[in-house]
PDB file of C-alpha atoms in Angstrom:
ATOM      1  CA  MET A   1      23.476 -17.821  21.657  1.00 42.00           C
ATOM      2  CA  THR A   2      20.162 -17.577  23.475  1.00 42.00           C
ATOM      3  CA  PRO A   3      16.964 -16.333  21.755  1.00 39.00           C
ATOM      4  CA  SER A   4      17.055 -13.207  23.909  1.00 40.00           C
ATOM      5  CA  GLN A   5      20.634 -12.468  22.830  1.00 42.00           C
ATOM      6  CA  GLN A   6      19.675 -12.968  19.193  1.00 39.00           C
ATOM      7  CA  GLN A   7      16.781 -10.538  19.603  1.00 37.00           C
ATOM      8  CA  GLN A   8      19.072  -7.923  21.146  1.00 36.00           C
ATOM      9  CA  GLN A   9      21.364  -8.077  18.082  1.00 36.00           C
ATOM     10  CA  GLN A  10      18.553  -7.455  15.604  1.00 35.00           C
ATOM     11  CA  PRO A  11      18.116  -3.889  14.268  1.00 33.00           C
ATOM     12  CA  GLN A  12      15.437  -2.168  16.285  1.00 34.00           C
ATOM     13  CA  PRO A  13      12.730  -0.019  14.632  1.00 34.00           C
ATOM     14  CA  GLN A  14      13.351   3.686  15.021  1.00 36.00           C
ATOM     15  CA  GLN A  15      11.505   6.778  13.854  1.00 36.00           C
ATOM     16  CA  PRO A  16      13.626   9.718  12.665  1.00 36.00           C
ATOM     17  CA  TYR A  17      12.873  13.182  13.915  1.00 31.00           C
ATOM     18  CA  GLY A  18       9.930  14.958  12.388  1.00 31.00           C
ATOM     19  CA  THR A  19       8.122  11.917  11.001  1.00 35.00           C
ATOM     20  CA  ALA A  20       5.072   9.979  12.097  1.00 32.00           C
ATOM     21  CA  PRO A  21       4.585   6.197  12.164  1.00 34.00           C
ATOM     22  CA  ALA A  22       3.604   4.722   8.818  1.00 38.00           C
ATOM     23  CA  PRO A  23      -0.066   3.910   8.323  1.00 34.00           C
ATOM     24  CA  ALA A  24      -1.079   0.254   8.455  1.00 34.00           C
ATOM     25  CA  GLY A  25      -1.222  -1.226   4.973  1.00 40.00           C
ATOM     26  CA  GLY A  26       1.356   1.182   3.491  1.00 51.00           C
ATOM     27  CA  PRO A  27       3.302  -0.220   0.541  1.00 57.00           C
ATOM     28  CA  LEU A  28       6.878   0.447   1.631  1.00 84.00           C
ATOM     29  CA  LEU A  29       9.446  -0.896   4.036  1.00 89.00           C
ATOM     30  CA  VAL A  30      12.449   1.418   4.181  1.00 92.00           C
ATOM     31  CA  GLU A  31      15.576   0.346   6.038  1.00 92.00           C
ATOM     32  CA  ARG A  32      18.458   2.425   7.312  1.00 91.00           C
ATOM     33  CA  GLY A  33      21.836   0.935   6.578  1.00 91.00           C
ATOM     34  CA  ALA A  34      25.038   2.157   8.207  1.00 90.00           C
ATOM     35  CA  ARG A  35      28.727   1.969   7.395  1.00 90.00           C
ATOM     36  CA  PRO A  36      31.891   3.689   8.618  1.00 88.00           C
ATOM     37  CA  GLU A  37      33.308   6.032   5.972  1.00 88.00           C
ATOM     38  CA  ASP A  38      35.663   8.997   6.142  1.00 83.00           C
ATOM     39  CA  GLY A  39      35.937   8.569   9.904  1.00 81.00           C
ATOM     40  CA  ARG A  40      32.197   8.929  10.499  1.00 83.00           C
ATOM     41  CA  CYS A  41      29.096   6.795  10.562  1.00 87.00           C
ATOM     42  CA  ARG A  42      27.380   7.290   7.212  1.00 89.00           C
ATOM     43  CA  HIS A  43      23.772   6.212   6.834  1.00 92.00           C
ATOM     44  CA  LEU A  44      21.809   5.179   3.769  1.00 94.00           C
ATOM     45  CA  LEU A  45      18.184   4.334   3.050  1.00 95.00           C
ATOM     46  CA  VAL A  46      17.215   1.137   1.243  1.00 96.00           C
ATOM     47  CA  TRP A  47      13.932   0.078  -0.332  1.00 96.00           C
ATOM     48  CA  ARG A  48      14.030  -3.603  -1.278  1.00 95.00           C
ATOM     49  CA  ALA A  49      11.240  -3.452  -3.831  1.00 95.00           C
ATOM     50  CA  GLY A  50      11.718  -6.948  -5.223  1.00 95.00           C
ATOM     51  CA  PRO A  51      10.576  -8.145  -8.646  1.00 96.00           C
ATOM     52  CA  GLY A  52       7.718  -6.691 -10.637  1.00 96.00           C
ATOM     53  CA  TRP A  53       8.665  -3.002 -10.572  1.00 97.00           C
ATOM     54  CA  ARG A  54       9.558  -0.616 -13.383  1.00 97.00           C
ATOM     55  CA  MET A  55      11.413   2.577 -12.541  1.00 98.00           C
ATOM     56  CA  LEU A  56      12.324   5.808 -14.257  1.00 98.00           C
ATOM     57  CA  SER A  57      15.137   7.623 -12.509  1.00 98.00           C
ATOM     58  CA  SER A  58      17.797  10.295 -12.846  1.00 97.00           C
ATOM     59  CA  GLY A  59      19.981   8.373 -10.383  1.00 96.00           C
ATOM     60  CA  VAL A  60      23.690   8.104 -11.150  1.00 94.00           C
ATOM     61  CA  LEU A  61      23.404   4.313 -10.721  1.00 98.00           C
ATOM     62  CA  GLY A  62      20.640   2.485 -12.568  1.00 98.00           C
ATOM     63  CA  GLY A  63      19.207   5.672 -14.035  1.00 98.00           C
ATOM     64  CA  GLY A  64      16.931   5.674 -17.043  1.00 98.00           C
ATOM     65  CA  LEU A  65      13.947   3.376 -17.623  1.00 98.00           C
ATOM     66  CA  GLY A  66      13.751  -0.322 -16.855  1.00 98.00           C
ATOM     67  CA  GLU A  67      12.894  -3.045 -14.390  1.00 98.00           C
ATOM     68  CA  ARG A  68      14.613  -2.442 -11.068  1.00 98.00           C
ATOM     69  CA  GLY A  69      14.486  -4.344  -7.792  1.00 97.00           C
ATOM     70  CA  TRP A  70      15.736  -1.858  -5.214  1.00 97.00           C
ATOM     71  CA  VAL A  71      16.495   1.784  -4.464  1.00 98.00           C
ATOM     72  CA  LEU A  72      19.405   3.029  -2.351  1.00 98.00           C
ATOM     73  CA  ASN A  73      19.803   6.640  -1.154  1.00 97.00           C
ATOM     74  CA  ALA A  74      23.238   7.102   0.396  1.00 96.00           C
ATOM     75  CA  GLN A  75      24.501   9.958   2.529  1.00 93.00           C
ATOM     76  CA  VAL A  76      28.042  10.981   1.646  1.00 92.00           C
ATOM     77  CA  ARG A  77      30.385  13.536   3.142  1.00 88.00           C
ATOM     78  CA  PRO A  78      30.149  17.251   2.385  1.00 82.00           C
ATOM     79  CA  GLY A  79      32.541  18.054  -0.423  1.00 81.00           C
ATOM     80  CA  TYR A  80      32.224  14.570  -1.918  1.00 84.00           C
ATOM     81  CA  SER A  81      34.694  14.429  -4.801  1.00 83.00           C
ATOM     82  CA  ARG A  82      34.890  10.842  -6.056  1.00 86.00           C
ATOM     83  CA  MET A  83      34.688  10.723  -9.838  1.00 89.00           C
ATOM     84  CA  ASP A  84      33.113   7.249  -9.870  1.00 93.00           C
ATOM     85  CA  PRO A  85      29.905   7.675  -7.841  1.00 93.00           C
ATOM     86  CA  ASP A  86      28.220   4.845  -9.762  1.00 96.00           C
ATOM     87  CA  ARG A  87      30.938   2.438  -8.653  1.00 97.00           C
ATOM     88  CA  HIS A  88      30.756   3.745  -5.101  1.00 96.00           C
ATOM     89  CA  LEU A  89      26.992   3.212  -5.016  1.00 97.00           C
ATOM     90  CA  ALA A  90      27.391  -0.287  -6.468  1.00 98.00           C
ATOM     91  CA  GLU A  91      29.815  -1.108  -3.651  1.00 97.00           C
ATOM     92  CA  LEU A  92      27.372   0.197  -1.048  1.00 97.00           C
ATOM     93  CA  ALA A  93      24.542  -1.789  -2.642  1.00 97.00           C
ATOM     94  CA  ALA A  94      26.572  -4.995  -2.588  1.00 97.00           C
ATOM     95  CA  ALA A  95      27.392  -4.432   1.087  1.00 95.00           C
ATOM     96  CA  GLN A  96      23.633  -4.270   1.756  1.00 95.00           C
ATOM     97  CA  GLY A  97      23.083  -7.559  -0.051  1.00 95.00           C
ATOM     98  CA  LEU A  98      21.364  -5.875  -2.996  1.00 97.00           C
ATOM     99  CA  ALA A  99      21.725  -7.816  -6.240  1.00 96.00           C
ATOM    100  CA  GLY A 100      20.508  -7.310  -9.772  1.00 97.00           C
ATOM    101  CA  PRO A 101      19.502  -3.987 -11.311  1.00 98.00           C
ATOM    102  CA  GLY A 102      18.551  -1.178  -8.962  1.00 98.00           C
ATOM    103  CA  VAL A 103      18.732   2.581  -8.519  1.00 98.00           C
ATOM    104  CA  GLY A 104      21.353   4.460  -6.509  1.00 98.00           C
ATOM    105  CA  LEU A 105      21.056   8.080  -5.326  1.00 97.00           C
ATOM    106  CA  MET A 106      23.433  10.242  -3.269  1.00 96.00           C
ATOM    107  CA  THR A 107      23.061  13.210  -0.962  1.00 94.00           C
ATOM    108  CA  ALA A 108      25.116  15.162   1.555  1.00 91.00           C
ATOM    109  CA  ALA A 109      21.938  15.768   3.571  1.00 90.00           C
ATOM    110  CA  ASP A 110      21.230  13.718   6.688  1.00 88.00           C
ATOM    111  CA  VAL A 111      19.085  10.822   5.458  1.00 92.00           C
ATOM    112  CA  ASP A 112      17.800  10.258   9.015  1.00 90.00           C
ATOM    113  CA  GLY A 113      15.762  13.400   8.462  1.00 91.00           C
ATOM    114  CA  TYR A 114      13.767  11.848   5.643  1.00 93.00           C
ATOM    115  CA  THR A 115      10.069  12.685   5.313  1.00 95.00           C
ATOM    116  CA  TRP A 116       7.284  10.721   3.691  1.00 94.00           C
ATOM    117  CA  ALA A 117       3.638  11.013   2.760  1.00 95.00           C
ATOM    118  CA  ALA A 118       1.018   8.720   1.234  1.00 94.00           C
ATOM    119  CA  GLU A 119      -2.178   9.430  -0.683  1.00 95.00           C
ATOM    120  CA  ASP A 120      -4.532   6.554  -1.557  1.00 94.00           C
ATOM    121  CA  GLY A 121      -1.699   4.134  -2.306  1.00 94.00           C
ATOM    122  CA  ALA A 122       0.791   6.589  -3.828  1.00 96.00           C
ATOM    123  CA  THR A 123       3.829   7.161  -1.593  1.00 96.00           C
ATOM    124  CA  ALA A 124       6.726   9.620  -1.546  1.00 96.00           C
ATOM    125  CA  VAL A 125       9.908   9.245   0.529  1.00 96.00           C
ATOM    126  CA  VAL A 126      12.123  12.342   0.453  1.00 97.00           C
ATOM    127  CA  THR A 127      15.506  13.407   1.805  1.00 96.00           C
ATOM    128  CA  THR A 128      15.846  17.175   1.785  1.00 96.00           C
ATOM    129  CA  GLY A 129      18.924  19.365   1.845  1.00 94.00           C
ATOM    130  CA  ILE A 130      18.648  22.906   0.489  1.00 94.00           C
ATOM    131  CA  GLY A 131      22.169  24.165   1.005  1.00 87.00           C
ATOM    132  CA  VAL A 132      22.438  26.032  -2.293  1.00 87.00           C
ATOM    133  CA  PRO A 133      18.937  26.698  -3.655  1.00 92.00           C
ATOM    134  CA  THR A 134      18.743  27.617  -7.313  1.00 93.00           C
ATOM    135  CA  TRP A 135      16.364  28.231 -10.176  1.00 94.00           C
ATOM    136  CA  ALA A 136      16.603  25.785 -13.066  1.00 94.00           C
ATOM    137  CA  ALA A 137      16.730  28.637 -15.597  1.00 94.00           C
ATOM    138  CA  ALA A 138      19.131  30.838 -13.624  1.00 91.00           C
ATOM    139  CA  PRO A 139      21.242  33.047 -15.933  1.00 88.00           C
ATOM    140  CA  GLU A 140      24.458  31.179 -15.159  1.00 75.00           C
ATOM    141  CA  PRO A 141      25.725  28.649 -12.597  1.00 67.00           C
ATOM    142  CA  VAL A 142      27.292  29.918  -9.402  1.00 61.00           C
ATOM    143  CA  PRO A 143      30.805  28.445  -8.995  1.00 57.00           C
ATOM    144  CA  ALA A 144      31.100  26.243  -5.932  1.00 55.00           C
ATOM    145  CA  ALA A 145      34.206  28.165  -4.860  1.00 49.00           C
ATOM    146  CA  ALA A 146      32.135  31.323  -4.595  1.00 47.00           C
ATOM    147  CA  THR A 147      29.664  29.841  -2.141  1.00 49.00           C
ATOM    148  CA  GLY A 148      31.573  27.152  -0.300  1.00 49.00           C
ATOM    149  CA  TYR A 149      30.069  23.698  -0.023  1.00 50.00           C
ATOM    150  CA  VAL A 150      26.816  23.418   1.897  1.00 58.00           C
ATOM    151  CA  PRO A 151      25.108  20.008   2.232  1.00 62.00           C
ATOM    152  CA  GLY A 152      22.262  19.807  -0.201  1.00 80.00           C
ATOM    153  CA  THR A 153      20.201  17.770  -2.653  1.00 93.00           C
ATOM    154  CA  ILE A 154      16.530  16.836  -2.642  1.00 97.00           C
ATOM    155  CA  ASN A 155      16.143  13.155  -3.492  1.00 97.00           C
ATOM    156  CA  ILE A 156      12.633  11.818  -4.105  1.00 98.00           C
ATOM    157  CA  LEU A 157      11.458   8.213  -4.256  1.00 97.00           C
ATOM    158  CA  ALA A 158       7.899   8.189  -5.604  1.00 97.00           C
ATOM    159  CA  VAL A 159       5.942   4.917  -5.747  1.00 97.00           C
ATOM    160  CA  VAL A 160       2.673   4.056  -7.491  1.00 96.00           C
ATOM    161  CA  PRO A 161       1.399   0.490  -6.940  1.00 95.00           C
ATOM    162  CA  ALA A 162      -0.171   0.266 -10.405  1.00 96.00           C
ATOM    163  CA  ALA A 163       0.993  -0.515 -13.922  1.00 97.00           C
ATOM    164  CA  VAL A 164       1.665   2.645 -15.938  1.00 97.00           C
ATOM    165  CA  SER A 165       2.703   3.038 -19.582  1.00 97.00           C
ATOM    166  CA  ASP A 166       6.094   4.443 -20.558  1.00 97.00           C
ATOM    167  CA  ALA A 167       4.514   7.769 -21.511  1.00 98.00           C
ATOM    168  CA  GLY A 168       2.498   7.824 -18.293  1.00 98.00           C
ATOM    169  CA  LEU A 169       5.635   7.089 -16.275  1.00 98.00           C
ATOM    170  CA  ALA A 170       7.471   9.986 -17.921  1.00 98.00           C
ATOM    171  CA  ASN A 171       4.461  12.149 -17.123  1.00 98.00           C
ATOM    172  CA  LEU A 172       4.573  10.995 -13.477  1.00 98.00           C
ATOM    173  CA  LEU A 173       8.212  12.088 -13.220  1.00 98.00           C
ATOM    174  CA  THR A 174       7.238  15.508 -14.554  1.00 98.00           C
ATOM    175  CA  THR A 175       4.356  15.682 -12.083  1.00 98.00           C
ATOM    176  CA  VAL A 176       6.694  14.802  -9.199  1.00 98.00           C
ATOM    177  CA  THR A 177       9.047  17.621 -10.211  1.00 98.00           C
ATOM    178  CA  GLU A 178       6.189  20.122 -10.482  1.00 98.00           C
ATOM    179  CA  ALA A 179       4.910  19.115  -7.034  1.00 98.00           C
ATOM    180  CA  LYS A 180       8.424  19.523  -5.587  1.00 98.00           C
ATOM    181  CA  VAL A 181       8.702  23.070  -6.920  1.00 98.00           C
ATOM    182  CA  GLN A 182       5.211  23.946  -5.624  1.00 98.00           C
ATOM    183  CA  ALA A 183       6.155  22.610  -2.181  1.00 98.00           C
ATOM    184  CA  LEU A 184       9.358  24.660  -2.069  1.00 98.00           C
ATOM    185  CA  LEU A 185       7.485  27.832  -2.973  1.00 98.00           C
ATOM    186  CA  ASP A 186       4.789  27.074  -0.382  1.00 98.00           C
ATOM    187  CA  ALA A 187       7.538  26.538   2.213  1.00 97.00           C
ATOM    188  CA  GLY A 188       8.875  30.017   1.496  1.00 97.00           C
ATOM    189  CA  TYR A 189      11.888  29.151  -0.684  1.00 96.00           C
ATOM    190  CA  ASP A 190      12.717  31.230  -3.744  1.00 96.00           C
ATOM    191  CA  CYS A 191      13.974  28.356  -5.896  1.00 96.00           C
ATOM    192  CA  SER A 192      13.030  25.357  -8.010  1.00 97.00           C
ATOM    193  CA  GLY A 193      15.392  23.054  -6.099  1.00 97.00           C
ATOM    194  CA  THR A 194      19.123  22.452  -5.941  1.00 94.00           C
ATOM    195  CA  ALA A 195      21.510  21.725  -8.796  1.00 91.00           C
ATOM    196  CA  SER A 196      21.898  18.074  -7.774  1.00 93.00           C
ATOM    197  CA  ASP A 197      18.300  16.985  -7.098  1.00 96.00           C
ATOM    198  CA  ALA A 198      17.413  13.445  -8.192  1.00 97.00           C
ATOM    199  CA  VAL A 199      14.209  11.457  -8.525  1.00 98.00           C
ATOM    200  CA  CYS A 200      13.101   7.863  -8.905  1.00 98.00           C
ATOM    201  CA  VAL A 201       9.514   6.978  -9.846  1.00 98.00           C
ATOM    202  CA  ALA A 202       8.516   3.335  -9.435  1.00 97.00           C
ATOM    203  CA  VAL A 203       5.396   1.681 -10.867  1.00 97.00           C
ATOM    204  CA  ARG A 204       4.231  -1.897 -11.144  1.00 96.00           C
ATOM    205  CA  ALA A 205       5.122  -3.925 -14.215  1.00 96.00           C
ATOM    206  CA  ALA A 206       2.049  -4.862 -16.222  1.00 93.00           C
ATOM    207  CA  GLY A 207       1.164  -8.531 -15.970  1.00 89.00           C
ATOM    208  CA  PRO A 208      -0.666 -10.671 -18.543  1.00 89.00           C
ATOM    209  CA  GLY A 209      -4.038  -9.155 -19.300  1.00 86.00           C
ATOM    210  CA  THR A 210      -3.262  -6.022 -17.297  1.00 85.00           C
ATOM    211  CA  ASP A 211      -3.954  -2.658 -18.894  1.00 91.00           C
ATOM    212  CA  ALA A 212      -1.331  -0.057 -18.011  1.00 96.00           C
ATOM    213  CA  GLU A 213      -2.532   3.378 -16.974  1.00 96.00           C
ATOM    214  CA  PRO A 214      -1.826   5.705 -19.907  1.00 97.00           C
ATOM    215  CA  PHE A 215      -1.630   8.990 -17.961  1.00 97.00           C
ATOM    216  CA  GLY A 216       0.473  10.414 -15.150  1.00 98.00           C
ATOM    217  CA  GLY A 217      -0.278  14.121 -15.235  1.00 98.00           C
ATOM    218  CA  PRO A 218      -1.324  16.103 -12.156  1.00 98.00           C
ATOM    219  CA  ARG A 219      -5.038  15.639 -12.870  1.00 97.00           C
ATOM    220  CA  SER A 220      -4.829  11.924 -13.679  1.00 98.00           C
ATOM    221  CA  THR A 221      -5.855   9.451 -10.978  1.00 97.00           C
ATOM    222  CA  TRP A 222      -2.363   8.377  -9.931  1.00 98.00           C
ATOM    223  CA  GLY A 223      -0.640  11.614 -10.894  1.00 98.00           C
ATOM    224  CA  SER A 224      -2.861  13.695  -8.630  1.00 98.00           C
ATOM    225  CA  ARG A 225      -2.394  11.306  -5.716  1.00 98.00           C
ATOM    226  CA  LEU A 226       1.367  11.211  -6.155  1.00 98.00           C
ATOM    227  CA  ALA A 227       1.572  14.982  -6.556  1.00 98.00           C
ATOM    228  CA  ARG A 228      -0.149  15.539  -3.223  1.00 98.00           C
ATOM    229  CA  ALA A 229       2.077  12.981  -1.482  1.00 97.00           C
ATOM    230  CA  VAL A 230       5.244  14.530  -2.923  1.00 98.00           C
ATOM    231  CA  HIS A 231       4.067  18.031  -2.061  1.00 98.00           C
ATOM    232  CA  ARG A 232       3.495  17.149   1.592  1.00 98.00           C
ATOM    233  CA  ALA A 233       6.750  15.232   1.972  1.00 97.00           C
ATOM    234  CA  VAL A 234       8.904  17.893   0.273  1.00 98.00           C
ATOM    235  CA  ARG A 235       7.260  20.771   2.107  1.00 98.00           C
ATOM    236  CA  GLU A 236       7.775  19.082   5.479  1.00 97.00           C
ATOM    237  CA  GLY A 237      11.364  18.267   4.563  1.00 97.00           C
ATOM    238  CA  ALA A 238      12.038  21.839   3.435  1.00 97.00           C
ATOM    239  CA  GLU A 239      10.615  23.307   6.630  1.00 96.00           C
ATOM    240  CA  GLN A 240      12.626  20.890   8.775  1.00 95.00           C
ATOM    241  CA  ASP A 241      15.792  21.643   6.816  1.00 94.00           C
ATOM    242  CA  ARG A 242      15.350  25.362   7.503  1.00 93.00           C
ATOM    243  CA  VAL A 243      15.050  24.675  11.234  1.00 93.00           C
ATOM    244  CA  ARG A 244      18.141  22.444  11.239  1.00 88.00           C
ATOM    245  CA  ARG A 245      20.236  25.027   9.395  1.00 86.00           C
ATOM    246  CA  ALA A 246      19.136  27.772  11.792  1.00 89.00           C
ATOM    247  CA  GLY A 247      21.114  25.914  14.451  1.00 82.00           C
ATOM    248  CA  GLY A 248      24.388  26.493  12.611  1.00 68.00           C
ATOM    249  CA  PRO A 249      26.556  24.448  10.234  1.00 58.00           C
ATOM    250  CA  LEU A 250      25.310  20.917   9.728  1.00 59.00           C
ATOM    251  CA  PRO A 251      27.625  18.058  10.701  1.00 55.00           C
ATOM    252  CA  GLY A 252      28.471  15.310   8.245  1.00 52.00           C
ATOM    253  CA  HIS A 253      26.567  13.004  10.559  1.00 53.00           C
ATOM    254  CA  PRO A 254      25.940  13.321  14.298  1.00 52.00           C
ATOM    255  CA  ALA A 255      26.410   9.648  15.190  1.00 53.00           C
ATOM    256  CA  PRO A 256      29.841   8.472  16.362  1.00 52.00           C
ATOM    257  CA  LEU A 257      31.170   5.207  14.977  1.00 54.00           C
ATOM    258  CA  GLY A 258      30.371   3.383  18.207  1.00 58.00           C
ATOM    259  CA  VAL A 259      26.634   3.553  17.488  1.00 64.00           C
ATOM    260  CA  CYS A 260      26.809   3.024  13.717  1.00 77.00           C
ATOM    261  CA  ARG A 261      23.896   0.638  13.208  1.00 73.00           C
ATOM    262  CA  SER A 262      21.066  -0.272  10.906  1.00 75.00           C
ATOM    263  CA  ALA A 263      17.358   0.042  11.672  1.00 73.00           C
ATOM    264  CA  VAL A 264      13.906  -0.374  10.201  1.00 70.00           C
ATOM    265  CA  LEU A 265      12.526   3.116   9.694  1.00 67.00           C
ATOM    266  CA  LEU A 266       9.285   3.049   7.769  1.00 59.00           C
ATOM    267  CA  ALA A 267       7.116  -0.072   7.832  1.00 45.00           C
ATOM    268  CA  GLY A 268       3.809  -0.595   6.107  1.00 42.00           C
TER     269      GLY A 268
END
């Protein structure tokens, strides 16, 4: 195989609709993986964080608090009904060459429509689907049969490149959630999110002699930066999702199997 042929087979960088190129010096490299599933090309986003990261997440795979080396956000079909999503995500992670502990998230929203924002080192990467908006303290849940299934879920990956204490990390997760709700209200939605929203907040592990930041609230140094990044990314995602839905029912994924491929999406 010639060098030119090898180059042609490599995944080529692509920018999804509605997003701008990443700024030079950004902390993240997000890849788009692809696999055939349910007769369609299903995409997923992967952040190969590597060692030295601690994460707090509500993800169905690798949720909770601990050291994690990667984050995977997989698009699945509308009406997804597998009862072992953690196993499914583990299979997808293994297919991407991800080993060791990591975090797995799922969404029926098109992950190609992800949005991101950065603020002085803090970064948010968001996939937004607001098919069935709801208030967290709604009087009672609305049965799925009464509404039909509409692709949804807002998944947020929030990254702070600094060591933060356990309490500060829990505070950061709260701050991320508050910023998400503020963004939805500012985008004109009457909701606090969807019933299946998930979040993963990643911070650096403290090294020898390193003092961890004790705070993560919205007026702390890193909390305020992350809140603004999350707000911008969620608001842009919410506005784009409204435009997409105005065009009619959303497909499971627009790409046919013949062009099911991986790509580098967000490089810093």
